[in-house]
Tab-separated table of C-alpha atoms in Angstrom:
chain	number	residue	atom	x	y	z
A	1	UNK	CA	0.000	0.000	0.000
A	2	UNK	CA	2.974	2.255	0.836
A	3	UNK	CA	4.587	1.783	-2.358
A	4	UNK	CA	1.315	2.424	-4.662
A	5	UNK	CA	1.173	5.507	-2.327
A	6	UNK	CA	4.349	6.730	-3.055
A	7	UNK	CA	4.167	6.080	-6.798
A	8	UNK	CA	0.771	7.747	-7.097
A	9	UNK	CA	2.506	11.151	-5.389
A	10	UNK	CA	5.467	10.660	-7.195
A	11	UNK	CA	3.515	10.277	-10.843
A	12	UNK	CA	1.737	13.266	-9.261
A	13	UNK	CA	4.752	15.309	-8.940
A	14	UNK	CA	6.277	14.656	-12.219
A	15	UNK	CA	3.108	15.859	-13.785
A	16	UNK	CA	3.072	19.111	-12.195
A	17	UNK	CA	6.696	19.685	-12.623
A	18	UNK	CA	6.698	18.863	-16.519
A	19	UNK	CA	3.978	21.181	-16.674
A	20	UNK	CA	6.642	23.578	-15.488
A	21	UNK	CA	8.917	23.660	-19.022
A	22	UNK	CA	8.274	25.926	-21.364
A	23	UNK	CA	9.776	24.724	-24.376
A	24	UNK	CA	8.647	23.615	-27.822
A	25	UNK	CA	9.880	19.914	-27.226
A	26	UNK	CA	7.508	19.716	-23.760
A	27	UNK	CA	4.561	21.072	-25.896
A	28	UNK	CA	4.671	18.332	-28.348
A	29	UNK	CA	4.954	15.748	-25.445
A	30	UNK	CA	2.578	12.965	-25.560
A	31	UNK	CA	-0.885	13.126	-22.993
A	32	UNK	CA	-1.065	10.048	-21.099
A	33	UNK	CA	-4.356	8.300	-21.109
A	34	UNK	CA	-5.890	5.452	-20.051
A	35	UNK	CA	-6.592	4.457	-23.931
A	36	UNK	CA	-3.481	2.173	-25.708
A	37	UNK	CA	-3.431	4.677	-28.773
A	38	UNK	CA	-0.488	4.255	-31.209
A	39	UNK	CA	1.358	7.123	-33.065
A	40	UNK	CA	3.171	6.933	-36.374
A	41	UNK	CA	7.027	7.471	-35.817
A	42	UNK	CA	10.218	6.631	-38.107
A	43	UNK	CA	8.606	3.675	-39.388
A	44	UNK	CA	7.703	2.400	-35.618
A	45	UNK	CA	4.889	2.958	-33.507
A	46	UNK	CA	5.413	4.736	-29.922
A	47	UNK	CA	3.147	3.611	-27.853
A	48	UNK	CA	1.024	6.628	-25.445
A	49	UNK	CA	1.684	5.428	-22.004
A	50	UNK	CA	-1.466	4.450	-19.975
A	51	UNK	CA	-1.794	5.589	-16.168
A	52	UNK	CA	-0.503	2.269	-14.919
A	53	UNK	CA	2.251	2.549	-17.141
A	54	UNK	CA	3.004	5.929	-16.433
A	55	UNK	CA	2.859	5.266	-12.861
A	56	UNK	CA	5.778	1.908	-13.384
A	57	UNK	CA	7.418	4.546	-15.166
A	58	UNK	CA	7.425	7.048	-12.429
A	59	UNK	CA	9.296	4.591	-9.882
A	60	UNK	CA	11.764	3.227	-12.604
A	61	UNK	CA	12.660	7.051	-12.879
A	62	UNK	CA	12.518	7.459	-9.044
A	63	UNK	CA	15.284	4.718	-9.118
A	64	UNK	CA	17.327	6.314	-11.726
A	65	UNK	CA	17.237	9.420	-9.685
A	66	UNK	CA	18.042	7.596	-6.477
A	67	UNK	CA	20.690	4.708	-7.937
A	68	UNK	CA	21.987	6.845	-10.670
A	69	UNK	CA	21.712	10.123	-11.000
A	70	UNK	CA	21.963	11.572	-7.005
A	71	UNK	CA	24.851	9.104	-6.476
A	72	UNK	CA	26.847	10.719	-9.546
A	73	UNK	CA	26.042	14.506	-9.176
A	74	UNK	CA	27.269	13.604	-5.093
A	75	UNK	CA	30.317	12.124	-6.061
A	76	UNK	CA	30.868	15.447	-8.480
A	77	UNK	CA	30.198	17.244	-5.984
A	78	UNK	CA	27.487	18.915	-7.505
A	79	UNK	CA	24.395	19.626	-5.565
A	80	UNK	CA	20.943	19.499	-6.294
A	81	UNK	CA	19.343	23.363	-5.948
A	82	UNK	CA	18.340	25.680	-7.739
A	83	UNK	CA	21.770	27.399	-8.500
A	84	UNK	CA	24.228	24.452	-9.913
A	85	UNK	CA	22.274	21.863	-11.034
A	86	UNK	CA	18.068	23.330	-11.123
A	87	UNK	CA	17.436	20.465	-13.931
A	88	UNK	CA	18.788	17.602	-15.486
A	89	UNK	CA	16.375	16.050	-17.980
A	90	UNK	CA	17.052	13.294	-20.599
A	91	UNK	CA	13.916	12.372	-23.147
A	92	UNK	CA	14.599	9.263	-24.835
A	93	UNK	CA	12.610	6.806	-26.808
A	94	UNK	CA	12.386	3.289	-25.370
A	95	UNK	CA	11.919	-0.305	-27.051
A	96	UNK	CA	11.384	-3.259	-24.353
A	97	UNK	CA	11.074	-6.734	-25.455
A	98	UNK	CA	8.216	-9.195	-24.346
A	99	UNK	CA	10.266	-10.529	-21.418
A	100	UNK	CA	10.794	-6.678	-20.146
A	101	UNK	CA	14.401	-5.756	-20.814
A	102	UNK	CA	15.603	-2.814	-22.564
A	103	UNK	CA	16.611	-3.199	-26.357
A	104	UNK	CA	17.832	-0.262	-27.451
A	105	UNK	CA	17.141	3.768	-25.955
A	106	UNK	CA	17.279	6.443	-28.318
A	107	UNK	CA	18.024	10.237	-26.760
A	108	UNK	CA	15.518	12.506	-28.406
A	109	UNK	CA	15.602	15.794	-25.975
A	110	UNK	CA	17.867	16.991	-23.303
A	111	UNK	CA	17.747	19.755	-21.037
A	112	UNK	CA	20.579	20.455	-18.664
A	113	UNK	CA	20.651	23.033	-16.046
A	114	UNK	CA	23.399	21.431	-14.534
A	115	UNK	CA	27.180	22.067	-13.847
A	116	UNK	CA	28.057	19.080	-15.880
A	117	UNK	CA	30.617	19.043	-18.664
A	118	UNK	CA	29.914	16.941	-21.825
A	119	UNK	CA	31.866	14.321	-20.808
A	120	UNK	CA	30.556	13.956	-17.350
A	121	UNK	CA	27.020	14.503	-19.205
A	122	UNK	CA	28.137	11.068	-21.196
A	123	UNK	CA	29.288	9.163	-18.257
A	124	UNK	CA	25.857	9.862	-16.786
A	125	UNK	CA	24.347	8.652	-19.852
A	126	UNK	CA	25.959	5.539	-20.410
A	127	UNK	CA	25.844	4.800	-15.849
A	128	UNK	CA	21.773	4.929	-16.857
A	129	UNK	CA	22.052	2.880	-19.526
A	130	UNK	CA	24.170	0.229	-18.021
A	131	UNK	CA	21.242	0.521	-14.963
A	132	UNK	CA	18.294	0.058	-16.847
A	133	UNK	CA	20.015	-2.902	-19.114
A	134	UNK	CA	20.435	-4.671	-16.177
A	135	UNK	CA	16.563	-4.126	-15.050
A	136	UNK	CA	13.679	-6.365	-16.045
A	137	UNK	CA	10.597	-3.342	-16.172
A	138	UNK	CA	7.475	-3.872	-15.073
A	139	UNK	CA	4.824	-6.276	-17.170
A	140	UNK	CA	2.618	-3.077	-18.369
A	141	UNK	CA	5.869	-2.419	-20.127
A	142	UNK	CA	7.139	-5.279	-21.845
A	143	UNK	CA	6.668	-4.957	-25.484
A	144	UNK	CA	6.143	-1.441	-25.880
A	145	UNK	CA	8.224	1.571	-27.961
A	146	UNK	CA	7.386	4.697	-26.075
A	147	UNK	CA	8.686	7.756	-25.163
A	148	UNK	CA	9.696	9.011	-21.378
A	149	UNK	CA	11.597	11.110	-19.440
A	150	UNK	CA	14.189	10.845	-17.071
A	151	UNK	CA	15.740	13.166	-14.253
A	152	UNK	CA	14.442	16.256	-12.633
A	153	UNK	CA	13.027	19.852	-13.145
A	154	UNK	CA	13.310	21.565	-9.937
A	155	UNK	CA	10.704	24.406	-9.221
A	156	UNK	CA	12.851	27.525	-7.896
């Protein structure tokens, strides 16, 4: 019960903070509905993520934050506020096969408010990669192409 809880406020939060970018890419971001609508994309179909997928989403992203992400910026010494590092937010396209590892992630959209030079920016990149790779996701995600964020957008 603790964890749906968590999940549901932590879905909850995402939402409102995504709300909070005012770029072109966020405004062409895909609404999440319950429906399983499909969308025409390079010659594959991205799947719109349902609420129970969002929500899996939300604590795979938690854990990137919390395993990856944190972890890194702390050992850069780099903290998390609204002066060094206010946001730190990687869009990529995911394909999961139908036993719920990660294929392949593509990196469509990244915004970086973050002391981070571009190799540290790559190290991060590949230290998620490596993380999810070695994750089996959640069964509302296995064979699905869709598009998500991962990271932060802090609210200063």
């Amino acid at each position: 019960m603790k964890t749906i809880t968590l999940a549901l406020i932590s879905f909850c939060l995402l939402f409102i903070l995504s709300g909070c970018e005012n770029t072109k890419k966020s405004n062409e971001r895909l609404p999440s509905d319950i429906t399983k609508k499909s969308v025409k994309n390079k010659a594959s179909k991205i799947q719109e993520l349902t609420i129970y997928q969002s929500a899996d989403w939300s604590i795979i992203n938690n854990g990137i934050t919390g395993k990856c992400i944190t972890p890194y910026l702390v050992e850069h010494k780099i903290s998390i506020d609204c002066t060094p590092c206010r946001k730190l937010r990687l869009v990529y396209t995911f394909h999961i096969n139908g036993s719920g590892q990660l294929l392949k992630m593509e990196k469509d959209d990244k915004v970086m408010e973050c002391n981070l030079n571009k190799e540290q920016i790559k190290e991060l990149e590949n230290l998620i990669e490596t993380y999810l790779k070695k994750q089996i996701m959640p069964l509302s995600l296995h064979n699905t192409i869709f598009k998500a964020g991962i990271g932060f957008t802090l609210k200063c």
